[in-house]
Amino acid sequence: MKWYKADLHIHSVLSPCGDLGMSPQAVIDKLIEHKIDIFAITDHNSMLNFSTYYKKAQEYNLSCIMGVEVQTQEEIHLLAFFDSHEDGFAFSQALYDSLLPIANDPDFFGDQVILGDNDEIIGFEEKALINSSMWTLDEAYEKVLEFNGFCYPAHEDALSFSIIAQLGFIPQEPKFQAIGITAKCIIENLFTKYPYLKNYTLIRSSDAHYIQDVASGFTKFFINEPTVAEIKKACSGIDGRMILS
Ligand SMILES: [Zn+2]
Ligand SMILES: [Zn+2]
């Protein structure tokens, strides 16, 4: 086993709030500058740009994990990850189908840019990805399991789109092994405010929408290989796997 430095929450140009400067090359240059080994592009409710970032990552021997930031009916953000691209794309399609049929307003939210293999713009997603899925938190969690994925709440120290912000507490079910925290989270303060969060493994990431924020938050995983299965095992400390956040 070895240590891998990971930023598992990065938005691409597909996210309406993602800056156009978040091109595959720019993101990867920044990840290399910060010695990141594993990253995930986690756009809102869609994995349409996964392949282009994945291909670019392969050129540089970086591990690009398939991910997405799901917005549930309760306006809770969950990060979901998949080892199998087939499973991931099938999940992405099911998620897309579960979004309310509302068109994006590019003037207000920004364009939802779809990239081709050479970083060129090949189109714009017209359905508003910033909206919620019709899936509840429970349903979204079950769907992730159905497609053999792993998920956790994206940013529990955030004032919006977190389980605590939306529900006031983290329910017993669904049972998350980990919770995400933002780059700026002071863990001591979080535990003072919510002592029961000590029961969870914390995963810090950048949630970068602008290039200067890529790798501003990261987590180190002591694992066998850069896979979702290994990260999941590390969250439970199985067989000596460890996490530093
Ligand atoms: Zn979010
Ligand atoms: Zn995000």
mmCIF file of C-alpha atoms and ligand atoms in Angstrom:
data_model
loop_
_atom_site.group_PDB
_atom_site.id
_atom_site.type_symbol
_atom_site.label_atom_id
_atom_site.label_comp_id
_atom_site.label_asym_id
_atom_site.label_seq_id
_atom_site.Cartn_x
_atom_site.Cartn_y
_atom_site.Cartn_z
ATOM 1 C CA MET A 1 0.000 0.000 0.000
ATOM 2 C CA LYS A 2 1.045 3.601 -0.463
ATOM 3 C CA TRP A 3 -0.221 7.131 0.119
ATOM 4 C CA TYR A 4 -2.227 8.801 -2.626
ATOM 5 C CA LYS A 5 -3.145 12.499 -2.525
ATOM 6 C CA ALA A 6 -6.667 13.043 -3.823
ATOM 7 C CA ASP A 7 -9.031 15.888 -4.716
ATOM 8 C CA LEU A 8 -12.351 14.135 -5.305
ATOM 9 C CA HIS A 9 -14.616 17.145 -5.880
ATOM 10 C CA ILE A 10 -13.869 19.285 -8.934
ATOM 11 C CA HIS A 11 -16.332 20.889 -11.364
ATOM 12 C CA SER A 12 -15.772 21.025 -15.103
ATOM 13 C CA VAL A 13 -17.063 23.530 -17.636
ATOM 14 C CA LEU A 14 -20.251 21.420 -17.789
ATOM 15 C CA SER A 15 -21.392 22.780 -14.430
ATOM 16 C CA PRO A 16 -23.171 26.072 -15.101
ATOM 17 C CA CYS A 17 -21.266 27.549 -12.157
ATOM 18 C CA GLY A 18 -17.952 26.061 -13.373
ATOM 19 C CA ASP A 19 -15.604 28.625 -14.900
ATOM 20 C CA LEU A 20 -14.652 28.271 -18.573
ATOM 21 C CA GLY A 21 -11.034 28.220 -17.423
ATOM 22 C CA MET A 22 -11.611 24.668 -16.049
ATOM 23 C CA SER A 23 -10.441 22.976 -19.264
ATOM 24 C CA PRO A 24 -8.968 19.453 -18.996
ATOM 25 C CA GLN A 25 -5.437 20.717 -19.641
ATOM 26 C CA ALA A 26 -5.703 23.565 -17.130
ATOM 27 C CA VAL A 27 -7.170 21.290 -14.425
ATOM 28 C CA ILE A 28 -4.498 18.640 -14.952
ATOM 29 C CA ASP A 29 -1.649 21.171 -14.956
ATOM 30 C CA LYS A 30 -2.920 22.437 -11.615
ATOM 31 C CA LEU A 31 -3.277 18.904 -10.175
ATOM 32 C CA ILE A 32 0.295 18.089 -11.186
ATOM 33 C CA GLU A 33 1.550 21.361 -9.682
ATOM 34 C CA HIS A 34 -0.032 20.284 -6.364
ATOM 35 C CA LYS A 35 1.177 16.656 -6.642
ATOM 36 C CA ILE A 36 -2.341 15.203 -6.718
ATOM 37 C CA ASP A 37 -2.461 11.488 -7.676
ATOM 38 C CA ILE A 38 -6.233 10.921 -7.825
ATOM 39 C CA PHE A 39 -8.982 13.320 -8.824
ATOM 40 C CA ALA A 40 -12.646 13.219 -9.754
ATOM 41 C CA ILE A 41 -14.691 15.517 -11.955
ATOM 42 C CA THR A 42 -17.959 15.812 -10.078
ATOM 43 C CA ASP A 43 -20.327 17.977 -12.086
ATOM 44 C CA HIS A 44 -23.856 18.650 -10.953
ATOM 45 C CA ASN A 45 -26.141 15.758 -11.911
ATOM 46 C CA SER A 46 -24.222 14.679 -15.043
ATOM 47 C CA MET A 47 -21.079 12.857 -16.149
ATOM 48 C CA LEU A 48 -21.200 14.101 -19.745
ATOM 49 C CA ASN A 49 -17.669 15.525 -19.568
ATOM 50 C CA PHE A 50 -16.063 12.594 -17.748
ATOM 51 C CA SER A 51 -14.437 10.971 -20.794
ATOM 52 C CA THR A 52 -12.552 14.016 -21.996
ATOM 53 C CA TYR A 53 -10.980 14.637 -18.555
ATOM 54 C CA TYR A 54 -10.301 10.918 -18.148
ATOM 55 C CA LYS A 55 -8.458 10.710 -21.476
ATOM 56 C CA LYS A 56 -6.368 13.766 -20.687
ATOM 57 C CA ALA A 57 -5.541 12.314 -17.236
ATOM 58 C CA GLN A 58 -4.299 9.098 -18.835
ATOM 59 C CA GLU A 59 -1.764 11.069 -20.884
ATOM 60 C CA TYR A 60 -0.261 12.270 -17.608
ATOM 61 C CA ASN A 61 -0.625 9.030 -15.609
ATOM 62 C CA LEU A 62 -3.105 10.641 -13.243
ATOM 63 C CA SER A 63 -5.984 8.602 -11.824
ATOM 64 C CA CYS A 64 -9.322 10.107 -12.812
ATOM 65 C CA ILE A 65 -12.174 8.517 -10.880
ATOM 66 C CA MET A 66 -15.676 8.628 -12.280
ATOM 67 C CA GLY A 67 -17.911 10.813 -10.139
ATOM 68 C CA VAL A 68 -20.909 13.101 -10.002
ATOM 69 C CA GLU A 69 -22.502 15.510 -7.519
ATOM 70 C CA VAL A 70 -26.126 14.480 -7.100
ATOM 71 C CA GLN A 71 -28.668 17.040 -5.889
ATOM 72 C CA THR A 72 -31.500 15.214 -4.174
ATOM 73 C CA GLN A 73 -35.114 16.267 -3.856
ATOM 74 C CA GLU A 74 -34.284 17.757 -0.423
ATOM 75 C CA GLU A 75 -31.524 19.872 -2.074
ATOM 76 C CA ILE A 76 -28.780 17.779 -0.483
ATOM 77 C CA HIS A 77 -25.537 17.290 -2.405
ATOM 78 C CA LEU A 78 -24.098 13.779 -2.503
ATOM 79 C CA LEU A 79 -20.852 12.787 -4.189
ATOM 80 C CA ALA A 80 -21.158 9.432 -5.951
ATOM 81 C CA PHE A 81 -18.250 7.454 -7.426
ATOM 82 C CA PHE A 82 -17.975 4.392 -9.666
ATOM 83 C CA ASP A 83 -15.136 2.057 -10.658
ATOM 84 C CA SER A 84 -16.995 0.629 -13.643
ATOM 85 C CA HIS A 85 -17.530 3.212 -16.365
ATOM 86 C CA GLU A 86 -20.453 1.186 -17.653
ATOM 87 C CA ASP A 87 -22.145 1.392 -14.255
ATOM 88 C CA GLY A 88 -21.255 5.067 -13.936
ATOM 89 C CA PHE A 89 -22.727 6.054 -17.275
ATOM 90 C CA ALA A 90 -25.865 4.007 -16.589
ATOM 91 C CA PHE A 91 -26.229 5.795 -13.250
ATOM 92 C CA SER A 92 -25.641 9.158 -14.940
ATOM 93 C CA GLN A 93 -28.416 8.436 -17.450
ATOM 94 C CA ALA A 94 -30.841 7.404 -14.698
ATOM 95 C CA LEU A 95 -29.947 10.554 -12.762
ATOM 96 C CA TYR A 96 -30.398 12.732 -15.838
ATOM 97 C CA ASP A 97 -33.825 11.174 -16.423
ATOM 98 C CA SER A 98 -34.767 11.963 -12.827
ATOM 99 C CA LEU A 99 -34.065 15.704 -13.196
ATOM 100 C CA LEU A 100 -36.972 18.067 -13.487
ATOM 101 C CA PRO A 101 -37.510 18.995 -17.156
ATOM 102 C CA ILE A 102 -36.432 22.608 -16.797
ATOM 103 C CA ALA A 103 -34.225 24.376 -19.348
ATOM 104 C CA ASN A 104 -30.968 26.005 -18.280
ATOM 105 C CA ASP A 105 -30.867 29.808 -18.324
ATOM 106 C CA PRO A 106 -27.295 30.480 -19.546
ATOM 107 C CA ASP A 107 -27.548 34.235 -18.912
ATOM 108 C CA PHE A 108 -28.332 33.632 -15.252
ATOM 109 C CA PHE A 109 -26.529 30.371 -14.395
ATOM 110 C CA GLY A 110 -23.867 30.174 -17.134
ATOM 111 C CA ASP A 111 -23.393 27.798 -20.066
ATOM 112 C CA GLN A 112 -23.261 24.016 -19.605
ATOM 113 C CA VAL A 113 -20.388 23.246 -21.961
ATOM 114 C CA ILE A 114 -19.889 19.747 -23.389
ATOM 115 C CA LEU A 115 -16.314 19.044 -24.510
ATOM 116 C CA GLY A 116 -15.008 16.726 -27.223
ATOM 117 C CA ASP A 117 -11.844 14.618 -27.048
ATOM 118 C CA ASN A 118 -9.588 17.510 -27.994
ATOM 119 C CA ASP A 119 -11.011 19.955 -25.455
ATOM 120 C CA GLU A 120 -13.160 21.526 -28.171
ATOM 121 C CA ILE A 121 -16.733 22.604 -27.443
ATOM 122 C CA ILE A 122 -19.091 20.143 -29.106
ATOM 123 C CA GLY A 123 -22.338 21.367 -27.599
ATOM 124 C CA PHE A 124 -24.280 22.711 -24.669
ATOM 125 C CA GLU A 125 -26.449 20.728 -22.267
ATOM 126 C CA GLU A 126 -29.847 22.381 -22.328
ATOM 127 C CA LYS A 127 -31.562 20.734 -19.369
ATOM 128 C CA ALA A 128 -30.796 22.668 -16.184
ATOM 129 C CA LEU A 129 -28.231 20.561 -14.285
ATOM 130 C CA ILE A 130 -28.374 22.901 -11.306
ATOM 131 C CA ASN A 131 -31.854 21.602 -10.411
ATOM 132 C CA SER A 132 -32.738 18.782 -8.062
ATOM 133 C CA SER A 133 -33.317 15.186 -8.960
ATOM 134 C CA MET A 134 -36.726 13.784 -8.104
ATOM 135 C CA TRP A 135 -34.880 11.188 -6.001
ATOM 136 C CA THR A 136 -35.019 11.642 -2.255
ATOM 137 C CA LEU A 137 -31.835 11.187 -0.201
ATOM 138 C CA ASP A 138 -32.823 7.557 0.494
ATOM 139 C CA GLU A 139 -33.630 6.881 -3.149
ATOM 140 C CA ALA A 140 -30.391 8.456 -4.394
ATOM 141 C CA TYR A 141 -28.378 6.373 -1.912
ATOM 142 C CA GLU A 142 -30.152 3.184 -3.044
ATOM 143 C CA LYS A 143 -29.570 4.063 -6.715
ATOM 144 C CA VAL A 144 -25.843 4.508 -6.119
ATOM 145 C CA LEU A 145 -25.725 1.042 -4.512
ATOM 146 C CA GLU A 146 -27.793 -0.433 -7.344
ATOM 147 C CA PHE A 147 -25.079 0.714 -9.795
ATOM 148 C CA ASN A 148 -22.253 -0.540 -7.514
ATOM 149 C CA GLY A 149 -21.123 2.934 -6.527
ATOM 150 C CA PHE A 150 -20.007 4.611 -3.314
ATOM 151 C CA CYS A 151 -21.380 7.909 -2.034
ATOM 152 C CA TYR A 152 -21.182 10.376 0.820
ATOM 153 C CA PRO A 153 -22.571 13.853 1.583
ATOM 154 C CA ALA A 154 -20.490 16.394 -0.342
ATOM 155 C CA HIS A 155 -19.818 19.195 2.164
ATOM 156 C CA GLU A 156 -21.309 18.891 5.652
ATOM 157 C CA ASP A 157 -19.699 22.100 6.938
ATOM 158 C CA ALA A 158 -21.368 24.140 4.164
ATOM 159 C CA LEU A 159 -24.320 26.360 5.003
ATOM 160 C CA SER A 160 -26.364 25.149 2.055
ATOM 161 C CA PHE A 161 -26.927 21.861 0.201
ATOM 162 C CA SER A 162 -25.639 19.803 3.155
ATOM 163 C CA ILE A 163 -27.720 17.265 5.090
ATOM 164 C CA ILE A 164 -27.369 19.270 8.295
ATOM 165 C CA ALA A 165 -28.404 22.517 6.572
ATOM 166 C CA GLN A 166 -31.431 20.876 4.958
ATOM 167 C CA LEU A 167 -32.602 18.443 7.661
ATOM 168 C CA GLY A 168 -30.924 19.823 10.787
ATOM 169 C CA PHE A 169 -29.110 16.545 11.542
ATOM 170 C CA ILE A 170 -27.679 13.478 9.812
ATOM 171 C CA PRO A 171 -30.214 10.642 10.038
ATOM 172 C CA GLN A 172 -29.195 7.084 11.048
ATOM 173 C CA GLU A 173 -30.268 5.873 7.626
ATOM 174 C CA PRO A 174 -28.904 5.864 5.013
ATOM 175 C CA LYS A 175 -25.709 4.875 6.775
ATOM 176 C CA PHE A 176 -22.807 6.857 5.348
ATOM 177 C CA GLN A 177 -19.249 5.775 6.160
ATOM 178 C CA ALA A 178 -17.794 9.161 5.305
ATOM 179 C CA ILE A 179 -18.777 12.786 5.020
ATOM 180 C CA GLY A 180 -17.214 15.390 2.797
ATOM 181 C CA ILE A 181 -15.836 18.676 4.092
ATOM 182 C CA THR A 182 -14.752 21.845 2.291
ATOM 183 C CA ALA A 183 -11.219 23.124 1.806
ATOM 184 C CA LYS A 184 -11.739 25.748 4.512
ATOM 185 C CA CYS A 185 -13.321 23.485 7.137
ATOM 186 C CA ILE A 186 -11.686 23.653 10.586
ATOM 187 C CA ILE A 187 -12.297 20.127 11.839
ATOM 188 C CA GLU A 188 -11.973 21.036 15.524
ATOM 189 C CA ASN A 189 -14.734 23.639 15.187
ATOM 190 C CA LEU A 190 -16.927 21.218 13.243
ATOM 191 C CA PHE A 191 -16.616 18.594 15.999
ATOM 192 C CA THR A 192 -17.336 21.186 18.698
ATOM 193 C CA LYS A 193 -20.539 22.148 16.911
ATOM 194 C CA TYR A 194 -21.570 18.615 15.935
ATOM 195 C CA PRO A 195 -19.790 16.076 18.227
ATOM 196 C CA TYR A 196 -21.539 13.103 16.574
ATOM 197 C CA LEU A 197 -19.617 13.802 13.355
ATOM 198 C CA LYS A 198 -16.595 12.210 15.079
ATOM 199 C CA ASN A 199 -18.233 8.900 14.122
ATOM 200 C CA TYR A 200 -17.579 9.581 10.444
ATOM 201 C CA THR A 201 -14.475 9.511 8.297
ATOM 202 C CA LEU A 202 -13.884 12.960 6.822
ATOM 203 C CA ILE A 203 -12.960 13.489 3.188
ATOM 204 C CA ARG A 204 -11.762 16.971 2.345
ATOM 205 C CA SER A 205 -11.765 18.247 -1.224
ATOM 206 C CA SER A 206 -11.669 21.522 -3.103
ATOM 207 C CA ASP A 207 -15.133 21.723 -4.739
ATOM 208 C CA ALA A 208 -13.239 23.854 -7.263
ATOM 209 C CA HIS A 209 -15.259 25.854 -9.771
ATOM 210 C CA TYR A 210 -12.280 28.094 -10.636
ATOM 211 C CA ILE A 211 -8.817 26.944 -11.623
ATOM 212 C CA GLN A 212 -7.023 28.617 -8.721
ATOM 213 C CA ASP A 213 -9.077 26.500 -6.282
ATOM 214 C CA VAL A 214 -8.161 23.075 -7.744
ATOM 215 C CA ALA A 215 -6.379 21.015 -5.041
ATOM 216 C CA SER A 216 -7.044 23.706 -2.398
ATOM 217 C CA GLY A 217 -8.676 20.895 -0.405
ATOM 218 C CA PHE A 218 -7.408 17.323 -0.525
ATOM 219 C CA THR A 219 -7.310 14.029 1.375
ATOM 220 C CA LYS A 220 -4.532 11.455 1.575
ATOM 221 C CA PHE A 221 -5.471 7.785 1.266
ATOM 222 C CA PHE A 222 -3.176 4.886 2.258
ATOM 223 C CA ILE A 223 -4.493 2.239 -0.119
ATOM 224 C CA ASN A 224 -3.472 -0.521 -2.541
ATOM 225 C CA GLU A 225 -4.548 1.174 -5.755
ATOM 226 C CA PRO A 226 -6.411 4.303 -6.838
ATOM 227 C CA THR A 227 -9.907 2.831 -7.031
ATOM 228 C CA VAL A 228 -13.301 3.591 -5.520
ATOM 229 C CA ALA A 229 -13.321 0.148 -3.883
ATOM 230 C CA GLU A 230 -10.048 0.940 -2.085
ATOM 231 C CA ILE A 231 -11.218 4.415 -1.023
ATOM 232 C CA LYS A 232 -14.380 2.854 0.345
ATOM 233 C CA LYS A 233 -12.363 0.308 2.347
ATOM 234 C CA ALA A 234 -10.098 3.103 3.628
ATOM 235 C CA CYS A 235 -13.159 4.903 5.006
ATOM 236 C CA SER A 236 -13.674 1.920 7.317
ATOM 237 C CA GLY A 237 -9.951 1.442 8.004
ATOM 238 C CA ILE A 238 -9.999 -2.093 6.587
ATOM 239 C CA ASP A 239 -6.700 -4.059 6.702
ATOM 240 C CA GLY A 240 -4.499 -1.126 7.628
ATOM 241 C CA ARG A 241 -5.866 1.352 5.085
ATOM 242 C CA MET A 242 -5.806 4.923 6.390
ATOM 243 C CA ILE A 243 -7.061 8.426 5.645
ATOM 244 C CA LEU A 244 -5.592 11.844 6.442
ATOM 245 C CA SER A 245 -7.900 14.782 5.814
HETATM 246 ZN ZN ZN B 1 -22.301 21.034 -3.665
HETATM 247 ZN ZN ZN B 2 -19.610 20.855 -5.961
#
